Coordinates of C-alpha atoms in Angstrom, one line a residue:
X1 CA -95.1 77.6 49.6
X2 CA -97.8 75.9 51.8
X3 CA -97.7 72.0 51.8
X4 CA -101.0 71.1 53.0
X5 CA -102.2 67.8 54.9
X6 CA -98.9 66.0 54.5
X7 CA -98.2 62.9 56.8
X8 CA -94.9 63.0 58.7
X9 CA -92.9 59.9 59.4
X10 CA -94.2 59.5 62.9
X11 CA -97.7 59.4 61.5
X12 CA -99.1 63.1 62.2
X13 CA -100.7 65.1 59.6
X14 CA -99.3 68.5 59.2
X15 CA -99.3 71.7 57.2
X16 CA -95.8 73.0 56.5
X17 CA -95.1 76.5 55.4
X18 CA -92.0 77.6 53.7
X19 CA -90.6 81.0 53.6
X20 CA -87.1 82.5 52.3
X21 CA -85.3 78.9 52.1
X22 CA -86.6 77.8 55.5
X23 CA -89.5 76.1 57.3
X24 CA -91.5 78.9 58.7
X25 CA -94.2 76.9 60.4
X26 CA -95.3 73.4 60.9
X27 CA -98.9 72.9 62.4
X28 CA -101.9 70.7 62.3
X29 CA -103.3 69.7 59.0
X30 CA -105.9 72.4 57.8
X31 CA -104.9 74.9 60.4
X32 CA -102.3 77.3 58.4
X33 CA -104.1 80.0 56.1
X34 CA -103.1 79.8 52.6
X35 CA -102.5 83.8 52.5
X36 CA -101.3 83.8 48.9
X37 CA -98.9 80.9 49.2
X38 CA -98.2 78.5 46.4
X39 CA -100.1 75.5 47.6
X40 CA -99.2 72.0 47.3
X41 CA -102.0 69.5 48.4
X42 CA -100.2 66.6 49.8
X43 CA -103.5 64.7 50.4
X44 CA -102.0 62.5 53.1
X45 CA -98.8 61.6 51.1
X46 CA -95.6 61.2 53.2
X47 CA -93.4 64.2 53.8
X48 CA -89.8 63.4 54.8
X49 CA -86.7 65.6 55.3
X50 CA -84.4 65.4 52.3
X51 CA -81.9 62.5 52.4
X52 CA -78.3 63.4 53.1
X53 CA -76.1 61.1 51.4
X54 CA -72.6 61.4 53.0
X55 CA -70.7 59.1 50.6
X56 CA -70.8 59.8 46.8
X57 CA -68.3 59.9 43.8
X58 CA -69.6 62.6 41.4
X59 CA -66.1 61.8 39.4
X60 CA -65.3 65.3 38.6
X61 CA -62.6 66.5 38.1
X62 CA -60.9 63.8 36.1
X63 CA -63.6 61.1 35.3
X64 CA -66.5 63.2 33.5
X65 CA -67.2 60.1 31.3
X66 CA -68.5 58.2 34.4
X67 CA -70.6 61.2 36.1
X68 CA -70.6 64.9 36.4
X69 CA -71.7 67.2 39.0
X70 CA -74.9 67.8 36.8
X71 CA -75.9 64.3 36.0
X72 CA -74.9 63.0 39.6
X73 CA -77.1 65.9 41.2
X74 CA -80.0 65.2 39.0
X75 CA -80.0 61.7 40.0
X76 CA -79.8 62.6 43.5
X77 CA -82.8 65.0 43.1
X78 CA -84.8 62.4 41.4
X79 CA -84.0 60.0 44.3
X80 CA -85.0 62.4 47.2
X81 CA -81.4 63.3 48.2
X82 CA -80.9 66.8 49.0
X83 CA -77.4 67.0 50.2
X84 CA -74.4 64.9 49.1
X85 CA -70.8 64.5 50.3
X86 CA -68.3 64.0 47.7
X87 CA -65.2 61.8 48.3
X88 CA -61.6 62.9 47.4
X89 CA -60.5 60.3 45.0
X90 CA -60.9 62.3 41.8
X91 CA -58.1 63.4 39.4
X92 CA -56.5 65.5 40.9
X93 CA -57.4 64.0 44.4
X94 CA -58.9 66.4 46.9
X95 CA -55.8 66.5 49.0
X96 CA -54.9 70.3 48.7
X97 CA -56.7 73.6 49.1
X98 CA -56.1 74.2 45.4
X99 CA -57.7 70.8 44.6
X100 CA -60.8 71.4 46.8
X101 CA -61.1 74.9 45.1
X102 CA -61.3 73.1 41.6
X103 CA -63.9 70.7 42.8
X104 CA -65.9 73.6 44.3
X105 CA -66.0 75.4 41.3
X106 CA -67.1 72.3 39.4
X107 CA -69.9 71.7 42.0
X108 CA -71.7 74.9 40.8
X109 CA -73.4 72.6 38.3
X110 CA -75.3 70.9 41.3
X111 CA -79.0 71.0 41.9
X112 CA -78.4 69.7 45.4
X113 CA -76.4 70.9 48.3
X114 CA -73.0 69.4 48.9
X115 CA -70.1 68.8 51.0
X116 CA -66.6 68.2 49.7
X117 CA -64.4 65.6 51.7
X118 CA -60.7 66.1 51.8
X119 CA -58.4 63.0 51.7
X120 CA -55.1 61.9 52.9
X121 CA -52.3 60.6 50.7
X122 CA -48.6 61.0 50.7
X123 CA -49.2 64.2 48.7
X124 CA -51.7 65.6 51.1
X125 CA -51.2 69.4 52.3
X126 CA -52.9 69.6 55.6
X127 CA -52.2 73.2 56.1
X128 CA -54.0 74.3 52.8
X129 CA -56.7 71.5 53.2
X130 CA -57.8 72.5 56.7
X131 CA -57.9 76.1 55.5
X132 CA -60.6 75.0 53.0
X133 CA -64.1 74.9 54.0
X134 CA -63.7 71.2 54.7
X135 CA -66.7 69.1 55.2
X136 CA -64.8 66.3 56.9
X137 CA -61.5 64.2 56.4
X138 CA -62.6 61.3 53.9
X139 CA -61.5 57.8 53.4
X140 CA -58.1 57.8 54.9
X141 CA -57.2 54.4 56.2
X142 CA -55.8 51.3 54.5
X143 CA -57.8 51.5 51.4
X144 CA -59.6 54.0 49.2
X145 CA -62.4 53.4 46.9
X146 CA -59.8 53.1 43.8
X147 CA -58.5 50.1 45.7
X148 CA -54.9 51.7 46.3
X149 CA -53.8 50.1 49.5
X150 CA -52.0 51.6 52.4
X151 CA -51.1 54.9 53.9
X152 CA -48.3 55.1 56.4
X153 CA -49.5 54.5 60.0
X154 CA -47.8 57.6 61.2
X155 CA -49.5 59.7 58.5
X156 CA -52.9 58.4 59.5
X157 CA -52.1 59.3 63.2
X158 CA -51.1 62.7 62.2
X159 CA -54.2 63.2 60.0
X160 CA -56.3 62.0 62.9
X161 CA -54.6 64.5 65.4
X162 CA -55.2 67.4 63.0
X163 CA -58.8 66.6 62.4
X164 CA -59.4 66.3 66.2
X165 CA -57.9 69.7 66.8
X166 CA -60.0 71.1 64.0
X167 CA -63.2 69.4 65.2
X168 CA -63.5 67.7 61.9
X169 CA -64.8 64.0 61.7
X170 CA -62.7 61.3 60.0
X171 CA -64.5 59.2 57.7
X172 CA -62.6 55.8 57.3
X173 CA -62.5 53.1 54.6
X174 CA -61.6 50.2 56.8
X175 CA -60.2 47.1 54.9
X176 CA -56.7 45.8 56.0
X177 CA -55.0 44.6 52.7
X178 CA -52.7 42.4 54.6
X179 CA -55.5 39.9 55.4
X180 CA -56.7 39.7 51.9
X181 CA -56.7 36.0 50.6
X182 CA -53.9 36.1 47.9
X183 CA -54.5 32.4 47.2
X184 CA -57.5 33.5 45.5
X185 CA -55.7 35.5 43.0
X186 CA -52.9 33.0 42.6
X187 CA -55.7 30.5 41.6
X188 CA -56.6 32.8 38.8
X189 CA -52.9 32.8 37.6
X190 CA -53.3 29.0 37.4
X191 CA -56.1 29.2 35.0
X192 CA -59.1 28.6 37.3
X193 CA -61.1 31.2 35.6
X194 CA -61.9 33.9 38.0
X195 CA -63.4 36.1 35.3
X196 CA -66.4 33.8 35.1
X197 CA -66.7 33.7 38.9
X198 CA -67.4 37.2 40.3
X199 CA -67.8 35.5 43.8
X200 CA -64.1 35.4 43.9
X201 CA -63.8 39.1 44.6
X202 CA -65.7 38.4 47.9
X203 CA -63.5 35.5 48.8
X204 CA -60.5 37.7 48.1
X205 CA -61.4 40.9 50.3
X206 CA -62.1 38.9 53.4
X207 CA -64.6 39.8 56.1
X208 CA -61.8 39.6 58.7
X209 CA -59.9 42.4 56.7
X210 CA -62.7 44.9 57.5
X211 CA -63.2 44.0 61.2
X212 CA -59.5 44.2 61.8
X213 CA -59.2 47.6 60.1
X214 CA -62.1 49.1 62.2
X215 CA -60.3 48.0 65.3
X216 CA -57.1 49.6 64.3
X217 CA -58.6 52.8 63.2
X218 CA -60.8 53.3 66.4
X219 CA -57.7 52.5 68.4
X220 CA -55.7 55.3 66.7
X221 CA -58.5 57.7 67.0
X222 CA -59.2 57.1 70.5
X223 CA -55.7 58.1 71.6
X224 CA -56.4 61.5 69.8
X225 CA -59.9 61.8 71.1
X226 CA -61.0 62.2 67.5
X227 CA -64.5 61.4 66.0
X228 CA -64.3 58.5 63.6
X229 CA -67.0 57.5 61.0
X230 CA -66.7 54.0 59.5
X231 CA -67.7 54.1 55.9
X232 CA -69.7 51.4 54.2
X233 CA -69.4 48.7 56.9
X234 CA -70.3 45.3 55.2
X235 CA -70.1 42.9 58.1
X236 CA -71.7 42.6 61.7
X237 CA -68.3 42.1 62.8
X238 CA -67.2 45.6 61.5
X239 CA -70.4 47.4 62.9
X240 CA -69.9 45.7 66.3
X241 CA -66.3 46.8 66.5
X242 CA -67.3 50.4 65.6
X243 CA -70.1 50.8 68.0
X244 CA -68.2 49.1 70.7
X245 CA -65.6 51.7 70.4
X246 CA -68.1 54.7 70.2
X247 CA -67.6 55.3 66.5
X248 CA -70.3 55.9 64.2
X249 CA -70.8 53.7 61.1
X250 CA -72.7 53.6 57.8
X251 CA -74.1 50.8 55.6
X252 CA -74.7 51.0 51.9
X253 CA -78.0 49.9 50.3
X254 CA -76.0 47.0 48.5
X255 CA -74.8 45.6 51.6
X256 CA -78.1 45.7 53.1
X257 CA -80.1 44.1 50.2
X258 CA -77.4 42.1 48.1
X259 CA -75.2 39.3 49.0
X260 CA -72.9 36.8 47.3
X261 CA -76.0 34.8 46.2
X262 CA -76.5 37.6 43.7
X263 CA -73.2 37.4 42.1
X264 CA -73.9 34.7 39.7
X265 CA -76.5 37.2 38.2
X266 CA -74.6 40.5 38.7
X267 CA -71.3 39.1 37.6
X268 CA -68.5 41.8 37.6
X269 CA -71.3 44.6 38.1
X270 CA -71.3 43.3 41.6
X271 CA -67.6 44.0 42.2
X272 CA -67.3 46.6 44.9
X273 CA -65.0 47.7 47.9
X274 CA -65.8 46.3 50.6
X275 CA -67.4 43.2 48.4
X276 CA -70.7 41.6 48.9
X277 CA -70.8 39.3 51.8
X278 CA -72.7 36.0 52.6
X279 CA -76.4 35.9 52.7
X280 CA -75.9 35.1 56.6
X281 CA -73.8 38.3 57.1
X282 CA -76.3 40.3 54.9
X283 CA -79.0 39.3 57.3
X284 CA -77.0 40.2 60.3
X285 CA -76.2 43.6 58.8
X286 CA -79.9 44.3 58.1
X287 CA -80.9 43.4 61.6
X288 CA -78.4 46.0 62.9
X289 CA -80.0 48.6 60.5
X290 CA -83.5 47.7 61.7
X291 CA -82.6 47.6 65.5
X292 CA -80.7 51.1 65.5
X293 CA -77.2 49.9 65.9
X294 CA -76.2 51.4 62.5
X295 CA -76.3 55.1 62.5
X296 CA -76.3 56.0 58.7
X297 CA -77.3 54.4 55.3
X298 CA -75.1 56.0 52.5
X299 CA -74.6 55.0 49.1
X300 CA -71.1 55.0 48.2
X301 CA -72.6 55.9 44.7
X302 CA -69.6 54.8 42.5
X303 CA -70.5 54.8 38.8
X304 CA -68.6 53.4 36.0
X305 CA -69.5 52.7 32.6
X306 CA -71.0 49.5 31.2
X307 CA -67.7 49.0 29.1
X308 CA -65.5 49.2 32.1
X309 CA -67.5 47.0 34.4
X310 CA -67.4 44.2 31.7
X311 CA -63.5 44.1 31.6
X312 CA -63.3 41.0 33.8
X313 CA -63.2 40.4 37.4
X314 CA -59.5 41.5 38.1
X315 CA -59.8 44.4 35.6
X316 CA -63.2 46.0 36.2
X317 CA -63.3 49.0 38.5
X318 CA -65.1 48.4 41.9
X319 CA -68.2 50.4 42.6
X320 CA -72.0 50.7 41.8
X321 CA -74.3 53.5 41.4
X322 CA -76.9 54.0 44.1
X323 CA -77.7 57.8 45.0
X324 CA -81.0 57.7 43.2
X325 CA -82.3 54.3 44.5
X326 CA -81.1 54.6 48.3
X327 CA -84.3 56.4 49.7
X328 CA -86.8 54.5 47.2
X329 CA -85.6 51.1 48.4
X330 CA -85.6 51.9 51.9
X331 CA -89.1 53.4 51.6
X332 CA -90.1 50.2 49.9
X333 CA -88.9 48.3 52.9
X334 CA -91.1 50.4 55.1
X335 CA -93.9 50.0 52.8
X336 CA -93.5 46.1 53.4
X337 CA -93.1 46.8 57.1
X338 CA -89.5 45.7 57.3
X339 CA -88.6 49.1 58.5
X340 CA -90.6 52.0 60.0
X341 CA -90.7 55.3 58.1
X342 CA -89.4 57.1 61.2
X343 CA -86.3 54.7 61.0
X344 CA -85.8 55.6 57.3
X345 CA -86.0 59.2 58.3
X346 CA -83.3 58.8 60.9
X347 CA -81.0 56.7 58.8
X348 CA -80.7 58.9 55.8
X349 CA -81.7 62.4 57.3
X350 CA -81.5 63.0 61.1
X351 CA -78.6 60.9 61.9
X352 CA -76.2 62.2 59.1
X353 CA -77.1 65.7 59.9
X354 CA -76.1 64.9 63.6
X355 CA -73.0 63.1 62.8
X356 CA -71.6 65.6 60.6
X357 CA -72.9 68.7 62.5
X358 CA -75.5 70.2 60.0
X359 CA -78.1 71.7 62.4
X360 CA -80.2 73.2 59.6
X361 CA -80.6 69.8 57.7
X362 CA -82.4 66.7 58.4
X363 CA -85.6 67.6 60.0
X364 CA -89.0 69.2 59.5
X365 CA -89.1 71.8 62.2
X366 CA -89.4 75.6 62.2
X367 CA -86.1 77.2 61.3
X368 CA -84.7 74.2 59.3
X369 CA -83.8 74.4 55.7
X370 CA -86.7 73.6 53.5
X371 CA -85.1 70.5 52.1
X372 CA -88.1 68.1 51.8
X373 CA -89.4 65.1 49.8
X374 CA -93.1 64.2 49.0
X375 CA -93.8 60.7 48.3
X376 CA -96.7 58.3 47.9
X377 CA -95.8 54.9 49.4
X378 CA -98.8 53.5 47.8
X379 CA -97.3 53.7 44.4
X380 CA -94.1 51.9 44.2
X381 CA -92.6 51.2 40.6
X382 CA -90.1 49.1 39.2
X383 CA -86.3 50.0 39.2
X384 CA -84.8 50.2 35.7
X385 CA -81.5 51.5 34.7
X386 CA -82.8 53.2 31.6
X387 CA -85.1 55.4 33.8
X388 CA -82.4 56.5 36.1
X389 CA -80.4 59.7 35.6
X390 CA -76.9 58.8 36.5
X391 CA -74.7 59.0 33.5
X392 CA -73.7 55.5 33.9
X393 CA -76.9 54.1 32.8
X394 CA -77.3 51.0 34.9
X395 CA -78.2 49.7 38.4
X396 CA -77.4 46.6 40.6
X397 CA -81.0 46.7 41.6
X398 CA -82.7 46.3 38.2
X399 CA -86.4 44.8 38.7
X400 CA -86.7 45.7 42.3
X401 CA -89.4 48.0 43.5
X402 CA -88.9 51.5 44.8
X403 CA -91.0 54.4 46.0
X404 CA -89.8 57.5 44.3
X405 CA -90.5 61.1 45.1
X406 CA -93.1 63.1 43.5
X407 CA -91.4 66.2 44.6
X408 CA -88.0 67.3 46.0
X409 CA -87.2 70.8 47.3
X410 CA -83.8 72.1 48.4
X411 CA -84.0 75.3 50.4
X412 CA -87.5 75.7 49.2
X413 CA -86.6 75.3 45.5
X414 CA -88.1 72.7 43.4
X415 CA -85.4 70.5 42.1
X416 CA -87.4 67.6 41.0
X417 CA -91.1 67.0 40.3
X418 CA -93.0 64.2 38.8
X419 CA -96.4 64.4 37.4
X420 CA -97.4 61.1 36.0
X421 CA -94.9 60.1 33.5
X422 CA -93.4 63.7 33.2
X423 CA -90.5 64.8 35.1
X424 CA -89.2 68.3 35.6
X425 CA -85.9 69.4 37.1
X426 CA -84.9 72.8 38.6
X427 CA -81.9 74.8 37.9
X428 CA -78.4 74.3 39.5
X429 CA -78.1 76.4 42.7
X430 CA -76.6 74.0 45.1
X431 CA -74.4 75.4 47.8
X432 CA -71.7 74.2 50.0
X433 CA -72.9 73.2 53.4
X434 CA -70.0 74.7 55.1
X435 CA -70.7 78.0 53.4

């Protein structure tokens, strides 16, 4: 394939030739001969390296009514995500080599490339898990995305030491449950009516709980000389604690774009872990995304059914879908000059590839995997849950604008193409990035 006259994130117009799953040549626009290639005329549209979403929950095995590898990866491809990293809180949880192998079998349905995070619970088997082609050690500290609290401090220290010895980064969900405001839940028991007040979830899971957990995680990791990556930081204090200690961190689109001010409209659909924060904190988080403090944007794509999300504040599961809307939302911010296209590229492609040691991903250069996304920034469209491809069928970003892909390639294969109102998907051929 030859992609003719594409604009890269830095503004240069280039031809890009793809051969045998890799980028074979990048040259000035109009300088490469077609030579029998399948030619895509970009006509100045923006060409980006495929996004790497290092934090998704595709729900298999255990919860296919919420999402599957087939539906989740279709959603990813339609949103310009070419690699995903699945988290371990499935059923069974990915805490043994056997569970890893079961999930890898299901991942054969994926359109996009993938990594599989292992996790740490009281039942984990480090010997068999580290024998598996592990992407990274995922969500191991103080809370996981199910809301289950606590692992033993010694167990965490052991996991960090083993990860450091294996050269595996540790992805940490940092919330200290001991700092949650239990009086908020006690108020519900007194009949205050928390089910009608989704803001109470944010009041319950305090901002201080995140910052303190980050401090504890990086303190343990520093003693083992381990690489720590803090997942879905939601406060400026958490981000600053991570960066001050030399850890990397990620922010999710919902913590960039939504705040407690939105909860009157979102209701229980806005319940997530960590929760939405004040508008002032949201703005401070966004400033750190813009200025380069934040390393990565990742979605924590956590789909649940409409029925599940409408159970009431204390019974609804935490989490929102996001893998399909991450890149479109960021590109719309760039279209409106709130970010640069180069910064978007770094947040979702170049930096994730560097943090998680994926040297062939995240860049448009000779020799890199041909994971690319072609978009027209001048044609945003309204985000509607009915138009998205996640199995859950809803989005917290209903009605916002997004810049969606015209074409998504994974290692040179067309996995998604949109022409007018018609959409076409490729066939599943995703590979484990630790192959």
